[in-house]
PDB file of C-alpha atoms in Angstrom:
ATOM      1  CA  MET J   1     -11.638  35.844 -58.204  1.00  0.00           C
ATOM      2  CA  SER J   2     -15.252  35.203 -57.301  1.00  0.00           C
ATOM      3  CA  LEU J   3     -18.143  37.339 -58.508  1.00  0.00           C
ATOM      4  CA  PRO J   4     -19.654  39.662 -55.874  1.00  0.00           C
ATOM      5  CA  ASP J   5     -23.159  38.818 -57.198  1.00  0.00           C
ATOM      6  CA  PRO J   6     -23.160  35.885 -59.657  1.00  0.00           C
ATOM      7  CA  SER J   7     -26.929  36.139 -60.193  1.00  0.00           C
ATOM      8  CA  ASN J   8     -26.637  39.751 -61.425  1.00  0.00           C
ATOM      9  CA  PRO J   9     -25.507  40.054 -65.072  1.00  0.00           C
ATOM     10  CA  LYS J  10     -24.418  43.702 -64.681  1.00  0.00           C
ATOM     11  CA  ARG J  11     -20.752  44.706 -64.731  1.00  0.00           C
ATOM     12  CA  VAL J  12     -21.116  47.556 -62.195  1.00  0.00           C
ATOM     13  CA  LEU J  13     -23.027  46.959 -58.976  1.00  0.00           C
ATOM     14  CA  GLY J  14     -23.858  49.973 -56.825  1.00  0.00           C
ATOM     15  CA  ARG J  15     -23.328  49.623 -53.093  1.00  0.00           C
ATOM     16  CA  LYS J  16     -23.491  53.082 -51.416  1.00  0.00           C
ATOM     17  CA  LEU J  17     -23.793  56.767 -52.088  1.00  0.00           C
ATOM     18  CA  VAL J  18     -22.195  58.680 -49.228  1.00  0.00           C
ATOM     19  CA  LEU J  19     -22.622  62.384 -48.553  1.00  0.00           C
ATOM     20  CA  VAL J  20     -19.444  63.618 -46.861  1.00  0.00           C
ATOM     21  CA  GLN J  21     -20.003  66.973 -45.169  1.00  0.00           C
ATOM     22  CA  ARG J  22     -17.652  68.254 -42.507  1.00  0.00           C
ATOM     23  CA  PRO J  23     -18.055  68.516 -39.543  1.00  0.00           C
ATOM     24  CA  LYS J  24     -21.256  66.433 -39.659  1.00  0.00           C
ATOM     25  CA  PRO J  25     -21.218  62.623 -39.840  1.00  0.00           C
ATOM     26  CA  GLU J  26     -21.433  60.925 -43.212  1.00  0.00           C
ATOM     27  CA  MET J  27     -24.917  60.133 -44.486  1.00  0.00           C
ATOM     28  CA  VAL J  28     -25.358  56.957 -46.550  1.00  0.00           C
ATOM     29  CA  LEU J  29     -27.819  55.831 -49.211  1.00  0.00           C
ATOM     30  CA  ILE J  30     -27.616  52.062 -49.693  1.00  0.00           C
ATOM     31  CA  LEU J  31     -27.790  51.345 -53.435  1.00  0.00           C
ATOM     32  CA  THR J  32     -29.806  48.143 -53.549  1.00  0.00           C
ATOM     33  CA  PRO J  33     -30.900  46.580 -56.870  1.00  0.00           C
ATOM     34  CA  GLU J  34     -34.411  47.924 -56.192  1.00  0.00           C
ATOM     35  CA  CYS J  35     -32.992  51.385 -55.596  1.00  0.00           C
ATOM     36  CA  CYS J  36     -31.171  51.399 -58.911  1.00  0.00           C
ATOM     37  CA  THR J  37     -34.285  50.469 -60.863  1.00  0.00           C
ATOM     38  CA  ALA J  38     -36.870  52.488 -58.970  1.00  0.00           C
ATOM     39  CA  ARG J  39     -37.071  55.673 -56.941  1.00  0.00           C
ATOM     40  CA  SER J  40     -35.161  55.325 -53.683  1.00  0.00           C
ATOM     41  CA  THR J  41     -36.284  56.837 -50.405  1.00  0.00           C
ATOM     42  CA  ALA J  42     -34.562  54.998 -47.563  1.00  0.00           C
ATOM     43  CA  LEU J  43     -31.365  56.519 -46.276  1.00  0.00           C
ATOM     44  CA  VAL J  44     -29.261  55.183 -43.463  1.00  0.00           C
ATOM     45  CA  ASP J  45     -27.458  57.448 -40.999  1.00  0.00           C
ATOM     46  CA  TYR J  46     -26.214  55.657 -37.879  1.00  0.00           C
ATOM     47  CA  ASP J  47     -29.029  53.117 -38.086  1.00  0.00           C
ATOM     48  CA  GLU J  48     -31.703  55.792 -38.546  1.00  0.00           C
ATOM     49  CA  ILE J  49     -33.897  55.947 -41.635  1.00  0.00           C
ATOM     50  CA  HIS J  50     -34.150  59.279 -43.424  1.00  0.00           C
ATOM     51  CA  VAL J  51     -36.333  60.329 -46.333  1.00  0.00           C
ATOM     52  CA  SER J  52     -33.720  62.703 -47.716  1.00  0.00           C
ATOM     53  CA  PHE J  53     -30.208  63.982 -47.220  1.00  0.00           C
ATOM     54  CA  TYR J  54     -30.081  67.436 -45.729  1.00  0.00           C
ATOM     55  CA  PHE J  55     -27.387  69.989 -45.264  1.00  0.00           C
ATOM     56  CA  GLN J  56     -26.814  73.590 -44.366  1.00  0.00           C
ATOM     57  CA  GLU J  57     -26.703  76.153 -47.149  1.00  0.00           C
ATOM     58  CA  GLY J  58     -23.229  77.121 -48.317  1.00  0.00           C
ATOM     59  CA  ILE J  59     -21.489  74.103 -46.762  1.00  0.00           C
ATOM     60  CA  SER J  60     -18.769  72.252 -48.665  1.00  0.00           C
ATOM     61  CA  TYR J  61     -19.416  68.584 -49.372  1.00  0.00           C
ATOM     62  CA  ARG J  62     -18.309  65.609 -51.446  1.00  0.00           C
ATOM     63  CA  ILE J  63     -20.181  62.617 -52.771  1.00  0.00           C
ATOM     64  CA  ARG J  64     -18.542  59.193 -52.564  1.00  0.00           C
ATOM     65  CA  ILE J  65     -19.947  56.311 -54.576  1.00  0.00           C
ATOM     66  CA  GLU J  66     -18.972  52.781 -53.625  1.00  0.00           C
ATOM     67  CA  PHE J  67     -19.424  49.986 -56.167  1.00  0.00           C
ATOM     68  CA  HIS J  68     -18.266  46.565 -57.327  1.00  0.00           C
ATOM     69  CA  VAL J  69     -17.047  45.795 -60.830  1.00  0.00           C
ATOM     70  CA  GLN J  70     -17.565  42.194 -61.913  1.00  0.00           C
ATOM     71  CA  ARG J  71     -17.223  40.036 -65.032  1.00  0.00           C
ATOM     72  CA  GLU J  72     -15.089  42.376 -67.222  1.00  0.00           C
ATOM     73  CA  ILE J  73     -13.269  45.697 -67.213  1.00  0.00           C
ATOM     74  CA  VAL J  74     -15.286  48.910 -67.464  1.00  0.00           C
ATOM     75  CA  THR J  75     -13.553  51.688 -69.410  1.00  0.00           C
ATOM     76  CA  GLY J  76     -14.277  55.383 -69.309  1.00  0.00           C
ATOM     77  CA  LEU J  77     -16.747  55.227 -66.428  1.00  0.00           C
ATOM     78  CA  LYS J  78     -18.511  58.592 -65.888  1.00  0.00           C
ATOM     79  CA  TYR J  79     -20.734  59.856 -63.091  1.00  0.00           C
ATOM     80  CA  ILE J  80     -23.482  62.211 -64.263  1.00  0.00           C
ATOM     81  CA  GLN J  81     -25.727  63.983 -61.780  1.00  0.00           C
ATOM     82  CA  ARG J  82     -28.717  66.166 -62.670  1.00  0.00           C
ATOM     83  CA  SER J  83     -30.409  68.189 -59.920  1.00  0.00           C
ATOM     84  CA  TYR J  84     -34.007  69.402 -60.126  1.00  0.00           C
ATOM     85  CA  ARG J  85     -36.003  71.796 -58.012  1.00  0.00           C
ATOM     86  CA  LYS J  86     -39.773  71.810 -58.428  1.00  0.00           C
ATOM     87  CA  GLY J  87     -39.316  69.809 -61.644  1.00  0.00           C
ATOM     88  CA  ILE J  88     -36.932  72.319 -63.223  1.00  0.00           C
ATOM     89  CA  ALA J  89     -33.324  71.346 -63.972  1.00  0.00           C
ATOM     90  CA  VAL J  90     -31.009  73.555 -61.905  1.00  0.00           C
ATOM     91  CA  ASP J  91     -27.625  71.829 -62.141  1.00  0.00           C
ATOM     92  CA  LYS J  92     -25.759  69.154 -64.070  1.00  0.00           C
ATOM     93  CA  MET J  93     -22.336  67.834 -63.254  1.00  0.00           C
ATOM     94  CA  THR J  94     -20.287  65.203 -65.037  1.00  0.00           C
ATOM     95  CA  HIS J  95     -17.196  63.574 -63.541  1.00  0.00           C
ATOM     96  CA  MET J  96     -14.820  61.213 -65.314  1.00  0.00           C
ATOM     97  CA  VAL J  97     -14.436  58.336 -62.870  1.00  0.00           C
ATOM     98  CA  GLY J  98     -11.961  56.208 -64.833  1.00  0.00           C
ATOM     99  CA  SER J  99     -11.506  52.600 -65.868  1.00  0.00           C
ATOM    100  CA  TYR J 100     -11.917  49.730 -63.427  1.00  0.00           C
ATOM    101  CA  ALA J 101     -11.050  46.060 -63.550  1.00  0.00           C
ATOM    102  CA  PRO J 102     -13.187  43.446 -61.778  1.00  0.00           C
ATOM    103  CA  LYS J 103     -12.309  42.981 -58.089  1.00  0.00           C
ATOM    104  CA  ASP J 104     -13.690  41.252 -55.039  1.00  0.00           C
ATOM    105  CA  GLU J 105     -13.194  44.454 -53.027  1.00  0.00           C
ATOM    106  CA  ILE J 106     -15.486  47.457 -53.155  1.00  0.00           C
ATOM    107  CA  GLN J 107     -14.120  50.293 -55.279  1.00  0.00           C
ATOM    108  CA  SER J 108     -15.061  53.934 -54.856  1.00  0.00           C
ATOM    109  CA  TYR J 109     -15.026  57.344 -56.456  1.00  0.00           C
ATOM    110  CA  THR J 110     -15.225  60.644 -54.556  1.00  0.00           C
ATOM    111  CA  THR J 111     -16.252  63.834 -56.309  1.00  0.00           C
ATOM    112  CA  PRO J 112     -14.257  67.029 -55.889  1.00  0.00           C
ATOM    113  CA  MET J 113     -15.427  69.415 -53.179  1.00  0.00           C
ATOM    114  CA  GLU J 114     -18.690  71.185 -54.042  1.00  0.00           C
ATOM    115  CA  ASP J 115     -20.379  74.104 -52.315  1.00  0.00           C
ATOM    116  CA  ALA J 116     -24.086  73.886 -51.590  1.00  0.00           C
ATOM    117  CA  PRO J 117     -26.062  76.861 -52.851  1.00  0.00           C
ATOM    118  CA  SER J 118     -26.974  79.474 -50.281  1.00  0.00           C
ATOM    119  CA  GLY J 119     -29.581  82.132 -49.740  1.00  0.00           C
ATOM    120  CA  LEU J 120     -33.314  82.163 -49.289  1.00  0.00           C
ATOM    121  CA  ILE J 121     -34.037  81.130 -52.871  1.00  0.00           C
ATOM    122  CA  ALA J 122     -31.671  78.130 -52.715  1.00  0.00           C
ATOM    123  CA  ARG J 123     -33.306  76.601 -49.629  1.00  0.00           C
ATOM    124  CA  GLY J 124     -35.702  73.770 -50.220  1.00  0.00           C
ATOM    125  CA  HIS J 125     -36.110  70.265 -51.635  1.00  0.00           C
ATOM    126  CA  TYR J 126     -34.107  68.969 -54.599  1.00  0.00           C
ATOM    127  CA  THR J 127     -34.424  65.722 -56.566  1.00  0.00           C
ATOM    128  CA  VAL J 128     -31.302  64.230 -58.117  1.00  0.00           C
ATOM    129  CA  LYS J 129     -30.971  61.753 -60.972  1.00  0.00           C
ATOM    130  CA  SER J 130     -27.622  59.968 -60.907  1.00  0.00           C
ATOM    131  CA  LEU J 131     -26.116  57.827 -63.645  1.00  0.00           C
ATOM    132  CA  PHE J 132     -22.971  55.738 -64.115  1.00  0.00           C
ATOM    133  CA  THR J 133     -22.253  55.360 -67.812  1.00  0.00           C
ATOM    134  CA  ASP J 134     -19.175  54.507 -69.893  1.00  0.00           C
ATOM    135  CA  ASP J 135     -17.497  55.588 -73.118  1.00  0.00           C
ATOM    136  CA  ASP J 136     -19.687  53.183 -75.105  1.00  0.00           C
ATOM    137  CA  GLY J 137     -22.904  54.719 -73.746  1.00  0.00           C
ATOM    138  CA  ASN J 138     -23.770  51.734 -71.532  1.00  0.00           C
ATOM    139  CA  GLU J 139     -25.824  52.713 -68.476  1.00  0.00           C
ATOM    140  CA  HIS J 140     -24.416  50.710 -65.572  1.00  0.00           C
ATOM    141  CA  LEU J 141     -26.259  52.307 -62.635  1.00  0.00           C
ATOM    142  CA  LYS J 142     -29.152  54.731 -62.569  1.00  0.00           C
ATOM    143  CA  TRP J 143     -30.946  55.941 -59.455  1.00  0.00           C
ATOM    144  CA  GLU J 144     -32.808  58.886 -57.938  1.00  0.00           C
ATOM    145  CA  TRP J 145     -32.326  60.463 -54.547  1.00  0.00           C
ATOM    146  CA  SER J 146     -33.113  63.772 -52.899  1.00  0.00           C
ATOM    147  CA  PHE J 147     -31.785  66.356 -50.498  1.00  0.00           C
ATOM    148  CA  ASP J 148     -32.955  69.434 -48.637  1.00  0.00           C
ATOM    149  CA  ILE J 149     -30.957  72.622 -48.183  1.00  0.00           C
ATOM    150  CA  LYS J 150     -31.680  74.286 -44.851  1.00  0.00           C
ATOM    151  CA  LYS J 151     -30.602  77.552 -43.278  1.00  0.00           C
ATOM    152  CA  ASP J 152     -28.922  75.705 -40.407  1.00  0.00           C
ATOM    153  CA  TRP J 153     -28.464  72.171 -39.085  1.00  0.00           C
ATOM    154  CA  ASN J 154     -31.764  72.146 -37.129  1.00  0.00           C
TER     155      ASN J 154
END
């Protein structure tokens, strides 16, 4: 087995965060090394650059995270997501992702279905801090992204 990125000493390498919302097309945030160390703003959706994800209030969605594991096994991987609106924490979710052995292929985790908040008060801009950590408290990936909740798709 070869290492996906021999120059990177990390065990977990982020590749993509994908917002899956039916019936709309998937929206993708490329998790570059710069993105996982600094605030990320570039999103890719069918070769278009977006500042933020957006979706209609009340819609059901999932988040898929694609990543590589290299060097050694990662046990008890967890995905923690904290959402903020106007600097105030409004939501925190934690998902047990599992244990992963190193592979050449990209591995992924998809969250259970979530419902976006709805109503006039819920509409607006949110900032999200995402973290991949393990049972030993090691922070493997950490990044920020944002989304907007709108009344409709326009």
